[in-house]
CSV table of C-alpha atoms in Angstrom, one decimal:
chain,number,residue,atom,x,y,z
A,8,MET,CA,0.0,0.0,0.0
A,9,SER,CA,1.4,3.4,-0.9
A,10,LYS,CA,1.8,6.2,1.6
A,11,THR,CA,-1.0,8.0,0.0
A,12,ASN,CA,-3.3,5.1,0.4
A,13,GLU,CA,-2.3,4.6,4.0
A,14,ALA,CA,-3.2,8.2,4.7
A,15,ALA,CA,-6.5,7.7,3.0
A,16,ALA,CA,-7.2,4.6,5.2
A,17,LEU,CA,-6.4,6.6,8.3
A,18,ASP,CA,-9.0,9.2,7.3
A,19,GLN,CA,-11.7,6.6,6.9
A,20,THR,CA,-11.3,4.9,10.2
A,21,SER,CA,-10.3,5.8,13.7
A,22,VAL,CA,-9.0,2.4,14.6
A,23,ILE,CA,-5.9,0.6,13.2
A,24,HIS,CA,-5.9,-3.2,13.6
A,25,SER,CA,-2.5,-4.9,13.6
A,26,THR,CA,-1.2,-8.4,14.7
A,27,PHE,CA,2.3,-9.5,15.4
A,28,THR,CA,3.9,-12.7,16.6
A,29,LEU,CA,7.2,-13.1,18.5
A,30,GLU,CA,9.0,-16.4,19.1
A,31,ARG,CA,11.6,-16.7,21.9
A,32,THR,CA,13.5,-19.6,23.2
A,33,PHE,CA,14.6,-19.9,26.9
A,34,PRO,CA,17.0,-22.4,28.4
A,35,GLN,CA,14.5,-22.7,31.3
A,36,PRO,CA,11.6,-25.2,31.2
A,37,PRO,CA,8.0,-24.1,30.5
A,38,LYS,CA,7.0,-24.2,34.2
A,39,LYS,CA,9.6,-21.5,35.0
A,40,VAL,CA,8.7,-19.2,32.2
A,41,PHE,CA,4.9,-19.6,32.8
A,42,GLN,CA,5.5,-18.7,36.5
A,43,ALA,CA,7.0,-15.3,35.5
A,44,PHE,CA,3.5,-14.4,34.2
A,45,ALA,CA,1.6,-16.2,37.0
A,46,ASP,CA,3.4,-14.9,40.1
A,47,LYS,CA,2.4,-11.4,41.0
A,48,GLU,CA,5.8,-10.2,42.4
A,49,THR,CA,7.8,-11.9,39.7
A,50,LYS,CA,5.7,-10.3,37.0
A,51,ARG,CA,5.9,-6.9,38.6
A,52,ARG,CA,9.7,-7.0,38.4
A,53,TRP,CA,10.0,-7.5,34.6
A,54,LEU,CA,6.8,-5.9,33.5
A,55,ILE,CA,6.8,-2.4,35.2
A,56,GLU,CA,9.8,-1.9,37.4
A,57,GLY,CA,13.0,-0.3,36.2
A,58,GLU,CA,15.0,2.9,36.3
A,59,GLY,CA,12.9,5.9,35.5
A,60,TRP,CA,9.6,4.2,36.0
A,61,ASN,CA,7.3,5.4,38.8
A,62,ILE,CA,4.7,2.9,39.9
A,63,HIS,CA,1.5,4.4,41.3
A,64,ALA,CA,-0.5,1.2,41.6
A,65,TYR,CA,-0.1,-2.5,40.8
A,66,ASP,CA,-2.5,-5.4,41.3
A,67,ALA,CA,-2.7,-8.8,39.8
A,68,ASP,CA,-5.2,-11.6,40.0
A,69,PHE,CA,-4.0,-14.5,37.8
A,70,ARG,CA,-7.1,-16.7,37.2
A,71,ILE,CA,-9.6,-17.0,34.3
A,72,GLY,CA,-11.9,-14.0,34.8
A,73,GLY,CA,-9.4,-12.2,37.0
A,74,SER,CA,-7.9,-8.8,36.3
A,75,ASP,CA,-4.6,-7.0,36.7
A,76,ALA,CA,-4.4,-3.2,37.0
A,77,SER,CA,-1.3,-1.0,36.9
A,78,ARG,CA,-0.7,2.8,36.9
A,79,PHE,CA,2.7,4.2,36.2
A,80,ASP,CA,4.7,7.0,34.5
A,81,TYR,CA,8.1,7.3,33.0
A,82,LYS,CA,10.2,10.1,34.5
A,83,GLY,CA,7.2,12.1,35.6
A,84,GLY,CA,5.5,12.0,32.2
A,85,PRO,CA,1.8,11.4,31.7
A,86,GLU,CA,0.3,8.6,33.6
A,87,LEU,CA,0.0,5.3,31.8
A,88,THR,CA,-2.6,2.7,32.7
A,89,ASN,CA,-2.7,-1.0,31.9
A,90,ASP,CA,-5.9,-3.0,32.7
A,91,THR,CA,-5.7,-6.7,31.9
A,92,GLN,CA,-8.3,-9.4,31.9
A,93,TYR,CA,-7.4,-13.2,31.8
A,94,GLN,CA,-9.4,-15.0,29.2
A,95,ASP,CA,-7.8,-18.5,29.3
A,96,ILE,CA,-5.1,-20.2,31.3
A,97,VAL,CA,-3.7,-23.7,30.9
A,98,ALA,CA,-0.9,-24.2,33.5
A,99,ASP,CA,2.6,-24.2,31.9
A,100,GLN,CA,1.1,-24.2,28.4
A,101,ARG,CA,-1.1,-21.2,27.6
A,102,ILE,CA,-2.1,-17.8,28.8
A,103,VAL,CA,-4.6,-15.6,26.9
A,104,PHE,CA,-5.4,-12.1,28.1
A,105,SER,CA,-6.9,-8.9,26.9
A,106,TYR,CA,-5.6,-5.5,28.0
A,107,ARG,CA,-6.3,-1.9,27.4
A,108,MET,CA,-3.9,1.0,27.8
A,109,THR,CA,-4.4,4.7,28.3
A,110,MET,CA,-1.9,7.6,28.4
A,111,GLY,CA,-2.8,10.8,30.3
A,112,GLY,CA,-6.4,9.6,30.4
A,113,LYS,CA,-6.6,9.1,26.7
A,114,PRO,CA,-7.4,5.6,25.3
A,115,LEU,CA,-4.4,4.2,23.4
A,116,SER,CA,-5.2,0.6,22.5
A,117,ALA,CA,-7.0,-2.6,23.3
A,118,SER,CA,-5.3,-6.0,22.6
A,119,LEU,CA,-5.7,-9.7,22.8
A,120,VAL,CA,-2.5,-11.6,23.6
A,121,THR,CA,-1.9,-15.4,23.4
A,122,VAL,CA,1.3,-16.7,25.0
A,123,GLU,CA,2.1,-20.4,24.3
A,124,PHE,CA,4.8,-22.4,26.0
A,125,THR,CA,6.2,-25.5,24.4
A,126,ALA,CA,9.0,-27.7,25.9
A,127,SER,CA,12.0,-28.0,23.7
A,128,GLY,CA,14.8,-30.2,25.1
A,129,LYS,CA,15.4,-28.8,28.6
A,130,GLY,CA,14.1,-25.3,27.5
A,131,THR,CA,11.0,-23.5,26.2
A,132,VAL,CA,9.9,-22.1,22.9
A,133,MET,CA,7.5,-19.3,23.7
A,134,THR,CA,5.1,-17.8,21.1
A,135,TYR,CA,3.6,-14.4,21.8
A,136,THR,CA,0.8,-13.2,19.5
A,137,GLU,CA,-0.7,-9.8,20.0
A,138,GLN,CA,-3.9,-8.9,18.1
A,139,GLY,CA,-4.3,-5.1,18.6
A,140,ALA,CA,-6.7,-2.3,18.0
A,141,TYR,CA,-5.0,1.2,18.1
A,142,PHE,CA,-7.2,4.2,18.5
A,143,ASP,CA,-7.3,7.6,16.8
A,144,GLY,CA,-4.5,7.6,14.3
A,145,GLY,CA,-2.6,4.9,16.2
A,146,MET,CA,-0.3,3.8,13.3
A,147,GLU,CA,2.8,4.8,15.3
A,148,ALA,CA,1.5,3.1,18.4
A,149,ALA,CA,0.9,-0.1,16.4
A,150,LYS,CA,4.5,0.0,15.1
A,151,GLY,CA,5.9,0.8,18.6
A,152,ARG,CA,4.0,-2.0,20.3
A,153,GLU,CA,6.0,-4.8,18.7
A,154,GLU,CA,9.3,-3.0,19.5
A,155,GLY,CA,8.2,-2.4,23.1
A,156,THR,CA,7.2,-6.0,23.5
A,157,ARG,CA,10.6,-7.2,22.2
A,158,TRP,CA,12.2,-5.1,24.9
A,159,LEU,CA,9.8,-6.6,27.5
A,160,MET,CA,10.7,-10.1,26.4
A,161,ASP,CA,14.4,-9.3,27.0
A,162,ARG,CA,13.4,-8.2,30.6
A,163,LEU,CA,11.4,-11.5,31.0
A,164,ALA,CA,14.4,-13.5,29.8
A,165,ALA,CA,16.6,-11.7,32.4
A,166,GLU,CA,14.0,-12.4,35.1
A,167,VAL,CA,13.7,-16.1,34.5
A,168,ALA,CA,17.6,-16.4,34.4
A,169,ARG,CA,17.9,-14.8,37.9
B,3,MET,CA,-2.8,-23.8,2.2
B,4,SER,CA,-3.6,-27.5,1.4
B,5,LYS,CA,-5.6,-29.6,3.8
B,6,THR,CA,-2.5,-31.6,4.7
B,7,ASN,CA,-0.7,-28.4,5.7
B,8,GLU,CA,-3.7,-27.2,7.7
B,9,ALA,CA,-3.6,-30.4,9.6
B,10,ALA,CA,0.1,-30.0,10.2
B,11,ALA,CA,-0.4,-26.5,11.5
B,12,LEU,CA,-3.1,-27.7,13.9
B,13,ASP,CA,-0.6,-30.2,15.4
B,14,GLN,CA,2.0,-27.5,16.0
B,15,THR,CA,-0.1,-25.1,18.0
B,16,SER,CA,-3.2,-25.3,20.2
B,17,VAL,CA,-4.4,-21.8,19.2
B,18,ILE,CA,-5.7,-20.6,15.8
B,19,HIS,CA,-5.6,-16.8,15.3
B,20,SER,CA,-8.0,-15.4,12.7
B,21,THR,CA,-9.4,-12.0,11.9
B,22,PHE,CA,-12.5,-11.0,9.9
B,23,THR,CA,-14.2,-7.7,9.0
B,24,LEU,CA,-17.8,-7.3,8.1
B,25,GLU,CA,-19.3,-4.1,6.8
B,26,ARG,CA,-23.0,-3.4,7.0
B,27,THR,CA,-25.2,-0.5,6.0
B,28,PHE,CA,-28.3,0.5,7.9
B,29,PRO,CA,-31.0,3.0,6.9
B,30,GLN,CA,-31.1,4.2,10.6
B,31,PRO,CA,-28.6,6.8,12.0
B,32,PRO,CA,-25.5,5.8,14.1
B,33,LYS,CA,-27.2,6.8,17.3
B,34,LYS,CA,-29.9,4.2,16.7
B,35,VAL,CA,-27.5,1.3,15.8
B,36,PHE,CA,-25.2,2.2,18.6
B,37,GLN,CA,-28.1,2.0,21.1
B,38,ALA,CA,-28.8,-1.6,20.0
B,39,PHE,CA,-25.4,-2.5,21.6
B,40,ALA,CA,-25.7,-0.1,24.6
B,41,ASP,CA,-29.2,-0.8,25.8
B,42,LYS,CA,-29.4,-4.0,27.9
B,43,GLU,CA,-32.9,-5.1,26.9
B,44,THR,CA,-32.5,-4.2,23.2
B,45,LYS,CA,-29.2,-6.1,23.0
B,46,ARG,CA,-30.7,-9.2,24.7
B,47,ARG,CA,-33.4,-9.4,22.0
B,48,TRP,CA,-31.1,-9.6,19.0
B,49,LEU,CA,-28.0,-11.3,20.7
B,50,ILE,CA,-29.4,-14.2,22.6
B,51,GLU,CA,-33.2,-14.5,22.3
B,52,GLY,CA,-34.9,-16.5,19.6
B,53,GLU,CA,-36.7,-19.8,19.0
B,54,GLY,CA,-34.9,-22.8,20.4
B,55,TRP,CA,-32.6,-20.8,22.6
B,56,ASN,CA,-32.9,-21.2,26.4
B,57,ILE,CA,-31.4,-18.3,28.4
B,58,HIS,CA,-30.0,-19.3,31.9
B,59,ALA,CA,-28.5,-15.9,32.8
B,60,TYR,CA,-28.0,-12.5,31.2
B,61,ASP,CA,-26.4,-9.4,32.6
B,62,ALA,CA,-24.9,-6.3,30.9
B,63,ASP,CA,-23.0,-3.3,32.2
B,64,PHE,CA,-22.2,-1.1,29.2
B,65,ARG,CA,-19.4,1.2,30.3
B,66,ILE,CA,-15.6,1.1,29.9
B,67,GLY,CA,-14.4,-1.6,32.4
B,68,GLY,CA,-17.9,-3.0,32.6
B,69,SER,CA,-18.8,-6.7,31.9
B,70,ASP,CA,-21.6,-8.6,30.3
B,71,ALA,CA,-22.3,-12.3,31.1
B,72,SER,CA,-24.7,-14.6,29.4
B,73,ARG,CA,-25.4,-18.4,29.8
B,74,PHE,CA,-27.6,-20.2,27.4
B,75,ASP,CA,-28.2,-23.4,25.4
B,76,TYR,CA,-29.7,-24.3,22.1
B,77,LYS,CA,-32.5,-26.9,22.3
B,78,GLY,CA,-31.2,-28.4,25.5
B,79,GLY,CA,-27.6,-28.8,24.2
B,80,PRO,CA,-24.5,-28.1,26.2
B,81,GLU,CA,-24.4,-24.8,28.0
B,82,LEU,CA,-22.7,-21.9,26.2
B,83,THR,CA,-21.2,-19.0,28.1
B,84,ASN,CA,-20.3,-15.5,26.8
B,85,ASP,CA,-18.3,-13.2,29.1
B,86,THR,CA,-17.7,-9.7,27.6
B,87,GLN,CA,-15.5,-6.9,28.9
B,88,TYR,CA,-15.8,-3.3,27.4
B,89,GLN,CA,-12.4,-2.0,26.4
B,90,ASP,CA,-13.4,1.4,24.8
B,91,ILE,CA,-16.6,3.2,24.1
B,92,VAL,CA,-17.1,6.5,22.1
B,93,ALA,CA,-20.9,7.3,22.1
B,94,ASP,CA,-22.5,6.7,18.6
B,95,GLN,CA,-19.0,6.1,17.1
B,96,ARG,CA,-17.1,3.1,18.5
B,97,ILE,CA,-17.4,0.1,20.8
B,98,VAL,CA,-14.4,-2.1,21.5
B,99,PHE,CA,-14.9,-5.3,23.6
B,100,SER,CA,-13.3,-8.6,24.4
B,101,TYR,CA,-15.2,-11.7,25.0
B,102,ARG,CA,-14.6,-15.3,25.7
B,103,MET,CA,-16.8,-18.3,25.0
B,104,THR,CA,-17.1,-21.7,26.5
B,105,MET,CA,-19.3,-24.7,25.5
B,106,GLY,CA,-20.1,-27.4,28.1
B,107,GLY,CA,-17.4,-25.9,30.4
B,108,LYS,CA,-14.7,-26.1,27.7
B,109,PRO,CA,-13.0,-22.9,26.5
B,110,LEU,CA,-13.8,-22.2,22.9
B,111,SER,CA,-12.3,-18.8,22.1
B,112,ALA,CA,-11.3,-15.3,23.1
B,113,SER,CA,-11.8,-12.4,20.8
B,114,LEU,CA,-11.3,-8.7,20.5
B,115,VAL,CA,-14.1,-6.9,18.6
B,116,THR,CA,-14.1,-3.3,17.2
B,117,VAL,CA,-17.5,-1.9,16.0
B,118,GLU,CA,-17.3,1.4,14.2
B,119,PHE,CA,-20.3,3.5,13.3
B,120,THR,CA,-20.1,6.2,10.5
B,121,ALA,CA,-22.9,8.4,9.3
B,122,SER,CA,-23.7,7.9,5.6
B,123,GLY,CA,-26.5,10.2,4.4
B,124,LYS,CA,-29.4,9.5,6.8
B,125,GLY,CA,-28.0,6.0,7.6
B,126,THR,CA,-25.0,4.2,9.0
B,127,VAL,CA,-22.1,2.3,7.8
B,128,MET,CA,-21.0,-0.2,10.5
B,129,THR,CA,-17.7,-1.9,10.4
B,130,TYR,CA,-17.3,-5.0,12.7
B,131,THR,CA,-13.8,-6.4,13.1
B,132,GLU,CA,-13.2,-9.5,15.2
B,133,GLN,CA,-9.7,-10.6,16.0
B,134,GLY,CA,-10.0,-14.1,17.5
B,135,ALA,CA,-8.0,-16.8,19.2
B,136,TYR,CA,-9.7,-20.3,18.9
B,137,PHE,CA,-8.5,-23.0,21.2
B,138,ASP,CA,-7.6,-26.6,20.8
B,139,GLY,CA,-8.1,-27.4,17.1
B,140,GLY,CA,-10.5,-24.5,16.6
B,141,MET,CA,-10.2,-24.2,12.8
B,142,GLU,CA,-13.9,-25.0,12.4
B,143,ALA,CA,-14.8,-22.6,15.1
B,144,ALA,CA,-12.8,-19.9,13.4
B,145,LYS,CA,-14.6,-20.5,10.2
B,146,GLY,CA,-18.0,-20.7,11.9
B,147,ARG,CA,-17.6,-17.4,13.8
B,148,GLU,CA,-17.7,-15.2,10.8
B,149,GLU,CA,-20.8,-17.0,9.5
B,150,GLY,CA,-22.5,-16.8,12.9
B,151,THR,CA,-21.7,-13.1,13.2
B,152,ARG,CA,-23.3,-12.5,9.8
B,153,TRP,CA,-26.4,-14.2,11.1
B,154,LEU,CA,-26.3,-12.0,14.2
B,155,MET,CA,-25.9,-8.8,12.1
B,156,ASP,CA,-29.2,-9.8,10.3
B,157,ARG,CA,-30.9,-10.0,13.7
B,158,LEU,CA,-29.4,-6.6,14.6
B,159,ALA,CA,-30.7,-5.1,11.4
B,160,ALA,CA,-34.2,-6.5,12.2
B,161,GLU,CA,-34.0,-5.1,15.7
B,162,VAL,CA,-33.1,-1.5,14.7
B,163,ALA,CA,-35.8,-1.6,12.1
B,164,ARG,CA,-38.5,-2.5,14.7
């Protein structure tokens, strides 16, 4: 699609739909990688802690029908919110969740994420698929989400190697 | 993709990801079509009532962060459940929701749906995009969802024409 056509598409709709899939291998077994999503304090470390990030609120309820909620900013910038709902969980194999994000009170996106864990030798192949809807000219947000998720997966890898 | 390759793909993953978009035009204005999603009793009529359907439970809370829950069966078959979470709402313009379905207690799918309403003359162009994850050999479910949604949109059209 040419740039001109992309611009035309943006004029016709306020929502951009975009899907990406990341595959990562870990030397640790599926149980260990799964646990980094399931355990509240472990997840907090790789998902929202880090230099420059200020955490205003964090709660996690890892069960089908349960919700997570986090509120944070980066170096005093606008508040970001992440509200997650667990859609399906199969222990050590699969986690499916939806989440919506806002920045400074403005809706940014809603997404459906499928994380699958498969044993490979002593390690794990993890497949992360995010089906996203980005609001109000969110083409840049759609592009940035994949990059941001790759960065988070690096943090996850460091966490499970601790 | 050949049938053989489809079968191979099913062996490699327990989740099928599939997206479809439906566009429908209505002679009624956006406010009227939007209301058929927003009003609890109106929505009940086109979404889950009808000959052969037994409704065990129905609740709706149409606001960002709110949830719907319905439990029903078709002619005494296995119980179906639909749990919906509202991700974003812009009055008369946009509704984004996630929902998960089970049948007989078995998880079937989780989806992210974007419904956009655009005025067109005195009527409405509605765009319905469903980004779905179908569990455990859900290729047939993925195919059936689009067909089932077209049928629901016919019921929606009849409802707004009442």
